[in-house]
């Protein structure tokens, strides 16, 4: 499937929720407390550090983009400030390997210098710098962290605010080292990001477009998903300025939050399905109302009597510089007001199950075609001589190659744009034969060959076996209990067919297609 087509299909489900819906009805959930004003008046983005040993001693890490990183206690008092040029983006991860020690860390993006600074978070919640600030190729006005379960590496995403995104692996030894993994452009004005390690998902807020979900792994092929959009009419979303999420335990959902500044509300989505769950405003209560929600952070774990089910921290961009605070909203109040599904919250310190690292010990010779050519392999196991096992691989611009276990090319058959390949051993005419079959997108046919132990391929097709219903795409073989051989093929237009192969006394093959299967 082409990336553009995939994007349209994936985006359709969340957008369908908006059909016929005018601006969503919002419930009011007043904040229960607020922080002291930031000292320099430039309150912006924010995160929550969870103190698992003493949850009531958790900390709020907030940026004052006029020159400070501010650390608050849960009662809103300032416990530490750290100077910077223009601190903007902020994120946190737990138990990161820093010079051989498991350490909670914070990453700070700077809108003026474009640098990323890293800080160790001590058990009492105080911060100290790790090395010197580092300079990614993409200006780091906004940052978010991601721990990969595939590689075990800590990643940092840097967003310049104008659409460019850089992804870098981070290691701590003698200073901080960044290794570029990926760069891409989302095409819009980016305001915030947050990564979900358990789901390998990156959320990016585009101010005038909407909220997007991306694959967080740099080599993942899935298209981005539009969670919700700013629309000309009948919209519930107006201007995304902040993104946060509260994950549930593995196997459950959770909540995704979008701070909608122009809509003067926070929108809530299901973390698994992206279904819209409701939205809330924050009118005047124990503290002043929130008029223009901007930075947002969320944690769904108990944090003392005031926040028994967790905390949502929201910055109000409408406040004057002399009173730029962060408002504290009870997660329990939001859950009750919106009747949200109850979740078992996930501790952010919990390790995500990691994939085992298995390194290759050899590789085949490269295919002759350039670009995205080497595609699909199949293995024939030589049971009589295991070291004589062969690998058949497609060069989807040219044909089929046969390799030995040392990766040497034994034979190449130049037969067209071969996409998917499969192998079965089939008995006919009193002997076993190794059959290789594949889709050929030059003429939309199935290629059927016999593989010999020396890597030779012999064409067995008596007459062309056509793929019906469009351009050939996915393909595999199936041998039923009676020994009959079938091919299963789908097209790019989602037509699935089954082809029954018949071998004559000369070993030639014909195919009969069943589209009703």
Short mmCIF file of C-alpha atoms in Angstrom, two decimals:
data_model
loop_
_atom_site.label_atom_id
_atom_site.label_comp_id
_atom_site.label_asym_id
_atom_site.label_seq_id
_atom_site.Cartn_x
_atom_site.Cartn_y
_atom_site.Cartn_z
CA UNK A 1 0.00 0.00 0.00
CA UNK A 2 1.34 3.44 -0.85
CA UNK A 3 2.05 5.67 2.17
CA UNK A 4 -0.46 8.30 1.04
CA UNK A 5 -3.24 5.71 0.71
CA UNK A 6 -2.36 4.24 4.12
CA UNK A 7 -2.52 7.69 5.70
CA UNK A 8 -5.99 8.32 4.29
CA UNK A 9 -7.28 4.95 5.46
CA UNK A 10 -5.78 5.21 8.93
CA UNK A 11 -6.96 8.76 9.40
CA UNK A 12 -10.53 7.95 8.39
CA UNK A 13 -11.55 6.20 11.62
CA UNK A 14 -10.78 9.05 14.06
CA UNK A 15 -12.21 11.64 11.66
CA UNK A 16 -15.42 9.64 11.31
CA UNK A 17 -16.08 10.40 14.95
CA UNK A 18 -16.42 14.07 14.00
CA UNK A 19 -19.12 13.57 11.36
CA UNK A 20 -22.14 15.73 12.11
CA UNK A 21 -20.66 16.92 15.40
CA UNK A 22 -20.42 20.62 16.08
CA UNK A 23 -18.12 21.94 18.77
CA UNK A 24 -18.17 19.30 21.49
CA UNK A 25 -19.99 20.02 24.73
CA UNK A 26 -17.45 20.55 27.50
CA UNK A 27 -17.81 19.87 31.21
CA UNK A 28 -16.24 22.19 33.75
CA UNK A 29 -13.51 20.85 36.05
CA UNK A 30 -11.94 23.68 38.08
CA UNK A 31 -8.32 23.46 39.20
CA UNK A 32 -7.87 22.68 42.87
CA UNK A 33 -4.56 24.55 43.29
CA UNK A 34 -1.90 26.45 41.41
CA UNK A 35 1.85 26.97 41.58
CA UNK A 36 3.64 30.12 42.54
CA UNK A 37 4.19 32.31 39.47
CA UNK A 38 7.32 31.57 37.48
CA UNK A 39 9.95 34.14 38.43
CA UNK A 40 10.49 35.64 34.96
CA UNK A 41 6.93 35.45 33.62
CA UNK A 42 7.38 33.08 30.64
CA UNK A 43 5.52 29.95 31.78
CA UNK A 44 5.34 27.37 28.99
CA UNK A 45 5.66 23.56 28.83
CA UNK A 46 5.67 21.23 31.83
CA UNK A 47 6.24 17.65 33.07
CA UNK A 48 5.65 15.69 36.28
CA UNK A 49 8.41 13.66 37.98
CA UNK A 50 6.98 10.76 39.99
CA UNK A 51 8.68 10.00 43.31
CA UNK A 52 7.79 6.34 43.75
CA UNK A 53 9.28 6.17 47.24
CA UNK A 54 7.31 9.18 48.46
CA UNK A 55 4.57 10.06 45.94
CA UNK A 56 3.65 13.19 47.86
CA UNK A 57 7.18 14.45 47.24
CA UNK A 58 6.83 14.23 43.46
CA UNK A 59 7.88 17.31 41.52
CA UNK A 60 6.56 19.51 38.72
CA UNK A 61 9.26 20.51 36.22
CA UNK A 62 8.19 23.63 34.35
CA UNK A 63 9.81 25.89 31.79
CA UNK A 64 9.99 29.66 32.11
CA UNK A 65 11.00 30.53 28.56
CA UNK A 66 12.33 33.89 29.68
CA UNK A 67 15.30 32.06 31.18
CA UNK A 68 14.58 29.40 33.84
CA UNK A 69 13.76 25.77 34.47
CA UNK A 70 11.57 25.82 37.58
CA UNK A 71 11.04 22.87 39.93
CA UNK A 72 7.86 22.94 42.04
CA UNK A 73 6.62 20.83 44.93
CA UNK A 74 3.04 19.53 44.69
CA UNK A 75 1.90 22.36 46.97
CA UNK A 76 2.99 24.77 44.23
CA UNK A 77 6.03 26.15 46.00
CA UNK A 78 9.30 26.68 44.11
CA UNK A 79 12.07 24.36 45.32
CA UNK A 80 14.72 24.98 42.63
CA UNK A 81 15.46 27.13 39.58
CA UNK A 82 18.07 26.51 36.89
CA UNK A 83 19.11 29.21 34.44
CA UNK A 84 18.96 28.83 30.66
CA UNK A 85 18.66 31.01 27.58
CA UNK A 86 15.08 30.20 26.52
CA UNK A 87 13.97 26.91 28.13
CA UNK A 88 10.92 25.57 26.30
CA UNK A 89 10.61 21.79 25.84
CA UNK A 90 10.86 19.42 28.82
CA UNK A 91 10.60 15.64 29.28
CA UNK A 92 11.51 12.94 31.83
CA UNK A 93 12.59 9.28 31.85
CA UNK A 94 13.34 6.89 34.71
CA UNK A 95 16.20 4.50 35.42
CA UNK A 96 18.41 5.59 32.51
CA UNK A 97 21.99 4.30 32.39
CA UNK A 98 24.19 7.30 33.16
CA UNK A 99 27.85 6.28 33.55
CA UNK A 100 26.78 2.86 34.84
CA UNK A 101 24.20 4.16 37.32
CA UNK A 102 20.41 3.92 36.94
CA UNK A 103 19.29 7.55 37.04
CA UNK A 104 16.09 9.49 36.52
CA UNK A 105 16.75 12.23 33.97
CA UNK A 106 15.17 15.33 32.48
CA UNK A 107 15.82 16.70 28.99
CA UNK A 108 15.42 20.41 28.35
CA UNK A 109 15.08 22.02 24.92
CA UNK A 110 16.08 25.64 24.40
CA UNK A 111 14.24 27.77 21.84
CA UNK A 112 17.05 30.31 21.61
CA UNK A 113 20.12 28.09 21.27
CA UNK A 114 18.44 24.97 19.84
CA UNK A 115 20.39 22.84 22.31
CA UNK A 116 19.31 19.96 24.53
CA UNK A 117 20.46 19.88 28.15
CA UNK A 118 20.21 16.79 30.36
CA UNK A 119 19.80 16.71 34.13
CA UNK A 120 19.99 13.95 36.72
CA UNK A 121 17.05 13.92 39.13
CA UNK A 122 18.10 13.02 42.68
CA UNK A 123 15.82 10.98 44.98
CA UNK A 124 14.74 14.23 46.67
CA UNK A 125 13.73 15.72 43.30
CA UNK A 126 16.58 18.18 42.87
CA UNK A 127 18.27 18.45 39.48
CA UNK A 128 21.94 18.58 38.51
CA UNK A 129 23.39 18.90 34.98
CA UNK A 130 24.79 15.92 33.06
CA UNK A 131 27.65 17.14 30.90
CA UNK A 132 27.32 20.15 28.61
CA UNK A 133 24.32 21.00 26.39
CA UNK A 134 24.40 19.19 23.03
CA UNK A 135 23.48 20.61 19.64
CA UNK A 136 21.31 18.41 17.37
CA UNK A 137 21.04 19.23 13.68
CA UNK A 138 17.36 20.07 14.20
CA UNK A 139 16.85 23.14 16.39
CA UNK A 140 15.48 21.76 19.69
CA UNK A 141 12.76 24.23 20.62
CA UNK A 142 10.57 21.32 21.78
CA UNK A 143 11.90 17.94 22.98
CA UNK A 144 10.48 14.62 24.05
CA UNK A 145 12.16 11.38 25.12
CA UNK A 146 11.54 7.79 24.02
CA UNK A 147 13.04 4.52 25.29
CA UNK A 148 13.07 1.86 22.58
CA UNK A 149 12.12 -1.68 23.60
CA UNK A 150 13.77 -2.91 20.38
CA UNK A 151 17.22 -1.40 20.86
CA UNK A 152 17.17 -0.47 24.55
CA UNK A 153 18.39 2.99 23.55
CA UNK A 154 17.18 6.30 24.92
CA UNK A 155 16.05 8.57 22.06
CA UNK A 156 15.40 12.29 22.05
CA UNK A 157 13.13 13.96 19.51
CA UNK A 158 13.93 17.57 18.66
CA UNK A 159 11.26 19.77 17.05
CA UNK A 160 12.11 23.20 15.65
CA UNK A 161 8.50 24.46 15.76
CA UNK A 162 8.26 24.85 11.99
CA UNK A 163 7.82 21.18 11.04
CA UNK A 164 11.33 19.71 11.15
CA UNK A 165 11.81 16.72 13.50
CA UNK A 166 15.11 15.05 14.39
CA UNK A 167 15.45 11.75 16.27
CA UNK A 168 18.71 10.94 18.07
CA UNK A 169 20.04 8.11 20.21
CA UNK A 170 21.46 9.42 23.48
CA UNK A 171 24.32 7.88 25.44
CA UNK A 172 25.95 9.13 28.61
CA UNK A 173 29.61 8.47 29.31
CA UNK A 174 32.20 11.16 29.11
CA UNK A 175 29.58 13.79 28.47
CA UNK A 176 26.46 13.40 26.34
CA UNK A 177 26.62 11.92 22.83
CA UNK A 178 23.88 12.16 20.19
CA UNK A 179 23.65 9.84 17.17
CA UNK A 180 21.20 10.81 14.44
CA UNK A 181 18.63 8.09 13.72
CA UNK A 182 16.03 9.87 11.62
CA UNK A 183 14.92 13.26 10.36
CA UNK A 184 11.59 14.14 8.78
CA UNK A 185 9.27 17.09 8.24
CA UNK A 186 5.65 17.01 9.37
CA UNK A 187 4.75 20.02 7.25
CA UNK A 188 3.14 22.18 9.92
CA UNK A 189 3.81 24.39 12.91
CA UNK A 190 4.62 22.03 15.78
CA UNK A 191 3.86 23.01 19.36
CA UNK A 192 4.36 19.90 21.51
CA UNK A 193 5.29 16.23 21.50
CA UNK A 194 5.24 13.24 23.83
CA UNK A 195 6.29 9.61 23.28
CA UNK A 196 4.62 6.44 24.57
CA UNK A 197 7.38 3.85 25.11
CA UNK A 198 5.04 0.90 25.60
CA UNK A 199 3.21 1.54 22.32
CA UNK A 200 6.29 2.83 20.41
CA UNK A 201 4.21 5.88 19.50
CA UNK A 202 5.10 9.55 19.11
CA UNK A 203 2.35 12.16 19.46
CA UNK A 204 2.93 15.55 17.83
CA UNK A 205 0.66 18.56 18.16
CA UNK A 206 0.45 20.84 15.13
CA UNK A 207 -1.11 24.13 16.17
CA UNK A 208 -3.35 24.75 13.19
CA UNK A 209 -3.73 21.16 11.90
CA UNK A 210 -4.39 18.77 14.76
CA UNK A 211 -2.99 15.92 16.82
CA UNK A 212 -0.97 13.22 15.04
CA UNK A 213 0.33 9.78 16.01
CA UNK A 214 3.63 8.57 14.50
CA UNK A 215 5.65 5.40 14.85
CA UNK A 216 8.43 6.17 17.33
CA UNK A 217 10.89 3.61 15.93
CA UNK A 218 13.05 5.25 13.25
CA UNK A 219 12.74 2.35 10.78
CA UNK A 220 9.03 1.65 11.27
CA UNK A 221 6.97 1.76 8.10
CA UNK A 222 3.49 2.61 9.39
CA UNK A 223 1.94 5.85 8.20
CA UNK A 224 1.10 8.63 10.61
CA UNK A 225 -2.44 8.66 12.02
CA UNK A 226 -4.55 11.77 12.42
CA UNK A 227 -6.05 11.49 15.91
CA UNK A 228 -8.13 14.65 15.60
CA UNK A 229 -8.11 17.67 13.31
CA UNK A 230 -8.76 21.38 13.21
CA UNK A 231 -11.58 21.70 10.67
CA UNK A 232 -13.11 24.77 8.99
CA UNK A 233 -16.57 23.93 10.37
CA UNK A 234 -18.15 21.49 12.83
CA UNK A 235 -14.99 21.20 14.83
CA UNK A 236 -14.17 20.49 18.45
CA UNK A 237 -10.44 21.22 18.05
CA UNK A 238 -9.12 24.69 17.30
CA UNK A 239 -5.44 25.06 18.24
CA UNK A 240 -3.23 22.32 19.72
CA UNK A 241 -0.61 23.75 22.08
CA UNK A 242 0.12 20.87 24.45
CA UNK A 243 0.00 17.06 24.46
CA UNK A 244 0.15 14.58 27.36
CA UNK A 245 -0.90 11.01 28.07
CA UNK A 246 -1.69 8.85 31.06
CA UNK A 247 -0.94 5.21 30.23
CA UNK A 248 -2.66 2.20 31.70
CA UNK A 249 -1.01 -1.10 32.55
CA UNK A 250 0.16 -3.20 29.62
CA UNK A 251 -2.81 -4.61 27.71
CA UNK A 252 -5.13 -1.76 28.69
CA UNK A 253 -5.74 1.70 27.27
CA UNK A 254 -5.32 5.01 29.02
CA UNK A 255 -5.90 8.63 28.10
CA UNK A 256 -4.34 11.10 25.66
CA UNK A 257 -4.82 14.81 26.39
CA UNK A 258 -4.62 17.75 23.99
CA UNK A 259 -4.49 21.31 25.32
CA UNK A 260 -6.63 23.36 22.92
CA UNK A 261 -5.67 26.98 23.54
CA UNK A 262 -8.09 28.67 21.14
CA UNK A 263 -10.86 26.26 22.19
CA UNK A 264 -10.13 27.05 25.86
CA UNK A 265 -10.45 23.37 26.77
CA UNK A 266 -8.59 20.10 27.18
CA UNK A 267 -9.68 17.27 24.88
CA UNK A 268 -9.40 13.62 25.96
CA UNK A 269 -8.95 10.55 23.71
CA UNK A 270 -8.69 6.82 24.26
CA UNK A 271 -5.00 5.83 24.11
CA UNK A 272 -5.70 2.63 22.12
CA UNK A 273 -8.49 3.56 19.70
CA UNK A 274 -8.08 7.37 19.63
CA UNK A 275 -11.84 7.65 20.18
CA UNK A 276 -12.85 11.05 21.55
CA UNK A 277 -13.85 10.62 25.20
CA UNK A 278 -14.84 14.20 25.99
CA UNK A 279 -13.38 17.54 26.94
CA UNK A 280 -13.27 19.86 29.88
CA UNK A 281 -12.85 23.53 30.65
CA UNK A 282 -11.37 24.85 33.89
CA UNK A 283 -13.56 27.59 35.34
CA UNK A 284 -12.93 29.58 38.48
CA UNK A 285 -12.92 27.50 41.64
CA UNK A 286 -10.30 27.37 44.36
CA UNK A 287 -8.08 29.33 41.95
CA UNK A 288 -8.63 31.44 38.84
CA UNK A 289 -10.04 29.91 35.68
CA UNK A 290 -7.83 28.69 32.87
CA UNK A 291 -8.60 30.68 29.74
CA UNK A 292 -5.94 29.55 27.22
CA UNK A 293 -4.56 26.08 28.13
CA UNK A 294 -1.05 25.70 26.71
CA UNK A 295 1.50 23.38 28.36
CA UNK A 296 0.06 20.18 29.86
CA UNK A 297 1.33 17.15 31.80
CA UNK A 298 -0.54 14.20 33.27
CA UNK A 299 0.07 11.41 35.78
CA UNK A 300 -2.63 8.91 36.81
CA UNK A 301 -1.04 7.61 40.03
CA UNK A 302 -2.06 8.61 43.58
CA UNK A 303 -0.16 11.68 44.77
CA UNK A 304 -1.57 12.27 48.24
CA UNK A 305 -4.96 13.42 49.51
CA UNK A 306 -5.32 16.32 47.06
CA UNK A 307 -4.66 14.12 44.01
CA UNK A 308 -5.90 10.60 44.91
CA UNK A 309 -6.01 9.40 41.29
CA UNK A 310 -3.26 11.60 39.93
CA UNK A 311 -2.66 15.06 38.59
CA UNK A 312 -3.03 17.14 35.43
CA UNK A 313 -0.87 20.27 35.28
CA UNK A 314 -1.95 23.02 32.88
CA UNK A 315 -0.35 26.33 31.98
CA UNK A 316 -2.65 29.24 31.16
CA UNK A 317 -1.21 31.36 28.33
CA UNK A 318 -3.67 34.16 29.07
CA UNK A 319 -2.13 35.00 32.43
CA UNK A 320 -0.04 38.14 32.67
CA UNK A 321 3.70 37.77 33.11
CA UNK A 322 3.53 38.83 36.75
CA UNK A 323 1.13 35.99 37.51
CA UNK A 324 2.13 33.21 35.08
CA UNK A 325 1.32 30.05 37.03
CA UNK A 326 0.58 26.38 36.41
CA UNK A 327 -2.86 25.13 37.44
CA UNK A 328 -3.25 21.77 39.20
CA UNK A 329 -6.31 19.71 38.26
CA UNK A 330 -7.30 16.51 40.06
CA UNK A 331 -7.30 13.49 37.73
CA UNK A 332 -10.09 12.02 39.88
CA UNK A 333 -12.27 15.07 39.16
CA UNK A 334 -11.68 14.73 35.40
CA UNK A 335 -12.44 10.99 35.40
CA UNK A 336 -15.66 11.54 37.34
CA UNK A 337 -16.83 14.56 35.32
CA UNK A 338 -16.27 12.86 31.95
CA UNK A 339 -17.23 9.38 33.17
CA UNK A 340 -13.96 8.09 31.71
CA UNK A 341 -13.26 4.36 31.67
CA UNK A 342 -11.42 3.33 34.81
CA UNK A 343 -7.83 2.25 34.14
CA UNK A 344 -5.10 0.55 36.09
CA UNK A 345 -2.41 3.21 35.76
CA UNK A 346 1.10 2.23 34.71
CA UNK A 347 3.99 3.31 36.88
CA UNK A 348 6.31 5.37 34.63
CA UNK A 349 9.30 3.72 36.33
CA UNK A 350 8.19 0.26 35.19
CA UNK A 351 10.47 -1.23 32.55
CA UNK A 352 9.01 -1.96 29.13
CA UNK A 353 9.68 -5.51 27.99
CA UNK A 354 12.60 -5.35 25.58
CA UNK A 355 13.18 -7.41 22.49
CA UNK A 356 16.26 -9.63 22.63
CA UNK A 357 19.16 -8.35 20.54
CA UNK A 358 20.26 -10.87 17.90
CA UNK A 359 23.13 -9.79 15.67
CA UNK A 360 23.55 -11.09 12.10
CA UNK A 361 26.62 -13.23 11.41
CA UNK A 362 26.52 -12.98 7.62
CA UNK A 363 24.73 -11.30 4.73
CA UNK A 364 24.06 -12.05 1.09
CA UNK A 365 25.72 -10.33 -1.80
CA UNK A 366 23.79 -7.15 -2.62
CA UNK A 367 21.16 -7.24 -5.34
CA UNK A 368 22.12 -5.55 -8.59
CA UNK A 369 19.20 -3.11 -8.70
CA UNK A 370 19.44 0.20 -6.87
CA UNK A 371 17.11 1.62 -4.24
CA UNK A 372 14.30 -0.33 -2.61
CA UNK A 373 14.89 -3.63 -4.46
CA UNK A 374 15.87 -6.47 -2.09
CA UNK A 375 12.53 -7.50 -0.66
CA UNK A 376 11.24 -10.96 0.25
CA UNK A 377 13.20 -14.16 1.08
CA UNK A 378 12.26 -17.83 1.42
CA UNK A 379 14.42 -20.71 2.72
CA UNK A 380 14.69 -24.25 1.39
CA UNK A 381 16.15 -26.59 4.01
CA UNK A 382 18.26 -29.36 2.49
CA UNK A 383 17.46 -32.16 4.96
CA UNK A 384 20.04 -34.47 3.38
CA UNK A 385 22.80 -31.86 3.55
CA UNK A 386 21.89 -29.00 5.95
CA UNK A 387 24.94 -26.98 4.90
CA UNK A 388 23.51 -27.08 1.38
CA UNK A 389 20.39 -25.17 2.48
CA UNK A 390 19.48 -22.41 0.01
CA UNK A 391 17.91 -18.95 0.28
CA UNK A 392 15.75 -17.57 -2.52
CA UNK A 393 15.35 -13.79 -2.48
CA UNK A 394 13.54 -11.28 -4.65
CA UNK A 395 15.07 -8.32 -6.43
CA UNK A 396 11.75 -6.64 -7.04
CA UNK A 397 13.15 -4.66 -9.94
CA UNK A 398 14.66 -7.61 -11.80
CA UNK A 399 14.03 -11.20 -10.66
CA UNK A 400 15.00 -13.99 -8.27
CA UNK A 401 18.37 -14.81 -6.74
CA UNK A 402 19.51 -18.06 -5.10
CA UNK A 403 22.11 -17.84 -2.31
CA UNK A 404 23.99 -20.34 -0.17
CA UNK A 405 24.39 -19.98 3.59
CA UNK A 406 27.56 -17.95 3.10
CA UNK A 407 25.50 -15.36 1.23
CA UNK A 408 27.08 -16.14 -2.14
CA UNK A 409 24.88 -15.67 -5.20
CA UNK A 410 24.67 -19.06 -6.94
CA UNK A 411 22.14 -18.16 -9.60
CA UNK A 412 20.03 -15.21 -10.71
CA UNK A 413 17.00 -15.51 -12.96
CA UNK A 414 16.11 -12.21 -14.60
CA UNK A 415 12.36 -12.63 -14.99
CA UNK A 416 10.80 -9.29 -14.03
CA UNK A 417 9.53 -7.37 -11.02
CA UNK A 418 9.27 -10.24 -8.54
CA UNK A 419 7.68 -9.14 -5.27
CA UNK A 420 6.77 -12.01 -2.88
CA UNK A 421 8.20 -15.55 -2.99
CA UNK A 422 7.47 -18.83 -1.21
CA UNK A 423 8.71 -22.46 -1.28
CA UNK A 424 7.10 -25.90 -0.81
CA UNK A 425 8.23 -29.46 -1.52
CA UNK A 426 5.57 -31.26 -3.62
CA UNK A 427 5.32 -34.86 -4.77
CA UNK A 428 4.25 -35.54 -8.36
CA UNK A 429 5.20 -38.00 -11.09
CA UNK A 430 6.66 -40.33 -8.46
CA UNK A 431 9.23 -37.91 -6.97
CA UNK A 432 9.58 -34.92 -4.64
CA UNK A 433 10.19 -31.52 -6.24
CA UNK A 434 11.11 -28.19 -4.58
CA UNK A 435 8.69 -25.62 -5.97
CA UNK A 436 9.40 -21.87 -5.88
CA UNK A 437 6.49 -19.54 -6.73
CA UNK A 438 6.31 -15.76 -6.78
CA UNK A 439 4.31 -12.79 -8.03
CA UNK A 440 5.53 -10.96 -11.13
CA UNK A 441 4.27 -7.38 -11.34
CA UNK A 442 5.42 -6.85 -14.92
CA UNK A 443 2.56 -8.92 -16.37
CA UNK A 444 0.54 -9.67 -13.18
CA UNK A 445 1.24 -13.40 -13.23
CA UNK A 446 2.46 -16.14 -10.92
CA UNK A 447 5.93 -17.51 -11.64
CA UNK A 448 6.35 -21.22 -10.82
CA UNK A 449 9.86 -22.72 -10.83
CA UNK A 450 11.66 -25.84 -9.65
CA UNK A 451 14.69 -25.29 -7.42
CA UNK A 452 17.56 -27.73 -7.86
CA UNK A 453 20.12 -28.46 -5.09
CA UNK A 454 22.83 -26.53 -7.00
CA UNK A 455 20.65 -23.38 -7.11
CA UNK A 456 19.40 -23.79 -10.66
CA UNK A 457 15.83 -22.59 -11.29
CA UNK A 458 13.70 -24.26 -13.98
CA UNK A 459 10.57 -22.60 -15.35
CA UNK A 460 7.57 -24.94 -15.03
CA UNK A 461 4.72 -22.75 -16.28
CA UNK A 462 2.83 -24.31 -19.21
CA UNK A 463 0.75 -21.18 -19.87
CA UNK A 464 0.59 -17.80 -18.04
CA UNK A 465 -1.09 -17.98 -14.62
CA UNK A 466 -2.81 -14.59 -14.33
CA UNK A 467 -3.44 -12.71 -11.09
CA UNK A 468 -7.00 -11.41 -11.23
CA UNK A 469 -8.37 -8.27 -9.62
CA UNK A 470 -5.52 -5.79 -10.00
CA UNK A 471 -1.81 -5.43 -9.31
CA UNK A 472 -0.26 -8.50 -7.66
CA UNK A 473 1.06 -7.84 -4.16
CA UNK A 474 1.12 -10.34 -1.27
CA UNK A 475 1.65 -14.04 -1.97
CA UNK A 476 2.26 -17.36 -0.22
CA UNK A 477 1.95 -21.09 -0.90
CA UNK A 478 -0.20 -23.69 0.88
CA UNK A 479 -0.05 -27.47 0.63
CA UNK A 480 -3.21 -29.17 1.89
CA UNK A 481 -3.28 -32.58 3.70
CA UNK A 482 -3.76 -34.42 0.41
CA UNK A 483 -0.55 -32.89 -0.97
CA UNK A 484 -2.28 -30.51 -3.41
CA UNK A 485 -0.50 -27.16 -3.88
CA UNK A 486 -2.25 -23.78 -3.83
CA UNK A 487 -1.16 -20.18 -4.14
CA UNK A 488 -2.82 -17.41 -2.10
CA UNK A 489 -2.47 -13.95 -3.63
CA UNK A 490 -3.88 -10.53 -2.89
CA UNK A 491 -3.81 -7.41 -5.03
CA UNK A 492 -3.23 -3.77 -4.14
CA UNK A 493 -7.01 -3.32 -4.42
CA UNK A 494 -7.60 -6.00 -1.73
CA UNK A 495 -8.82 -8.80 -4.05
CA UNK A 496 -7.88 -12.16 -2.52
CA UNK A 497 -7.78 -15.30 -4.66
CA UNK A 498 -6.72 -18.93 -4.36
CA UNK A 499 -4.94 -20.60 -7.26
CA UNK A 500 -4.92 -24.40 -7.53
CA UNK A 501 -1.76 -25.69 -9.21
CA UNK A 502 -1.83 -28.87 -11.33
CA UNK A 503 1.31 -30.64 -12.62
CA UNK A 504 1.16 -32.72 -15.82
CA UNK A 505 3.27 -35.76 -16.68
CA UNK A 506 6.01 -33.49 -18.09
CA UNK A 507 6.19 -31.56 -14.83
CA UNK A 508 4.60 -28.44 -16.33
CA UNK A 509 2.13 -26.51 -14.18
CA UNK A 510 -1.20 -24.81 -14.83
CA UNK A 511 -3.27 -22.73 -12.43
CA UNK A 512 -6.99 -22.41 -11.81
CA UNK A 513 -8.11 -19.25 -9.96
CA UNK A 514 -10.93 -19.17 -7.41
CA UNK A 515 -12.01 -15.62 -6.49
CA UNK A 516 -14.86 -16.82 -4.25
CA UNK A 517 -12.55 -18.51 -1.77
#
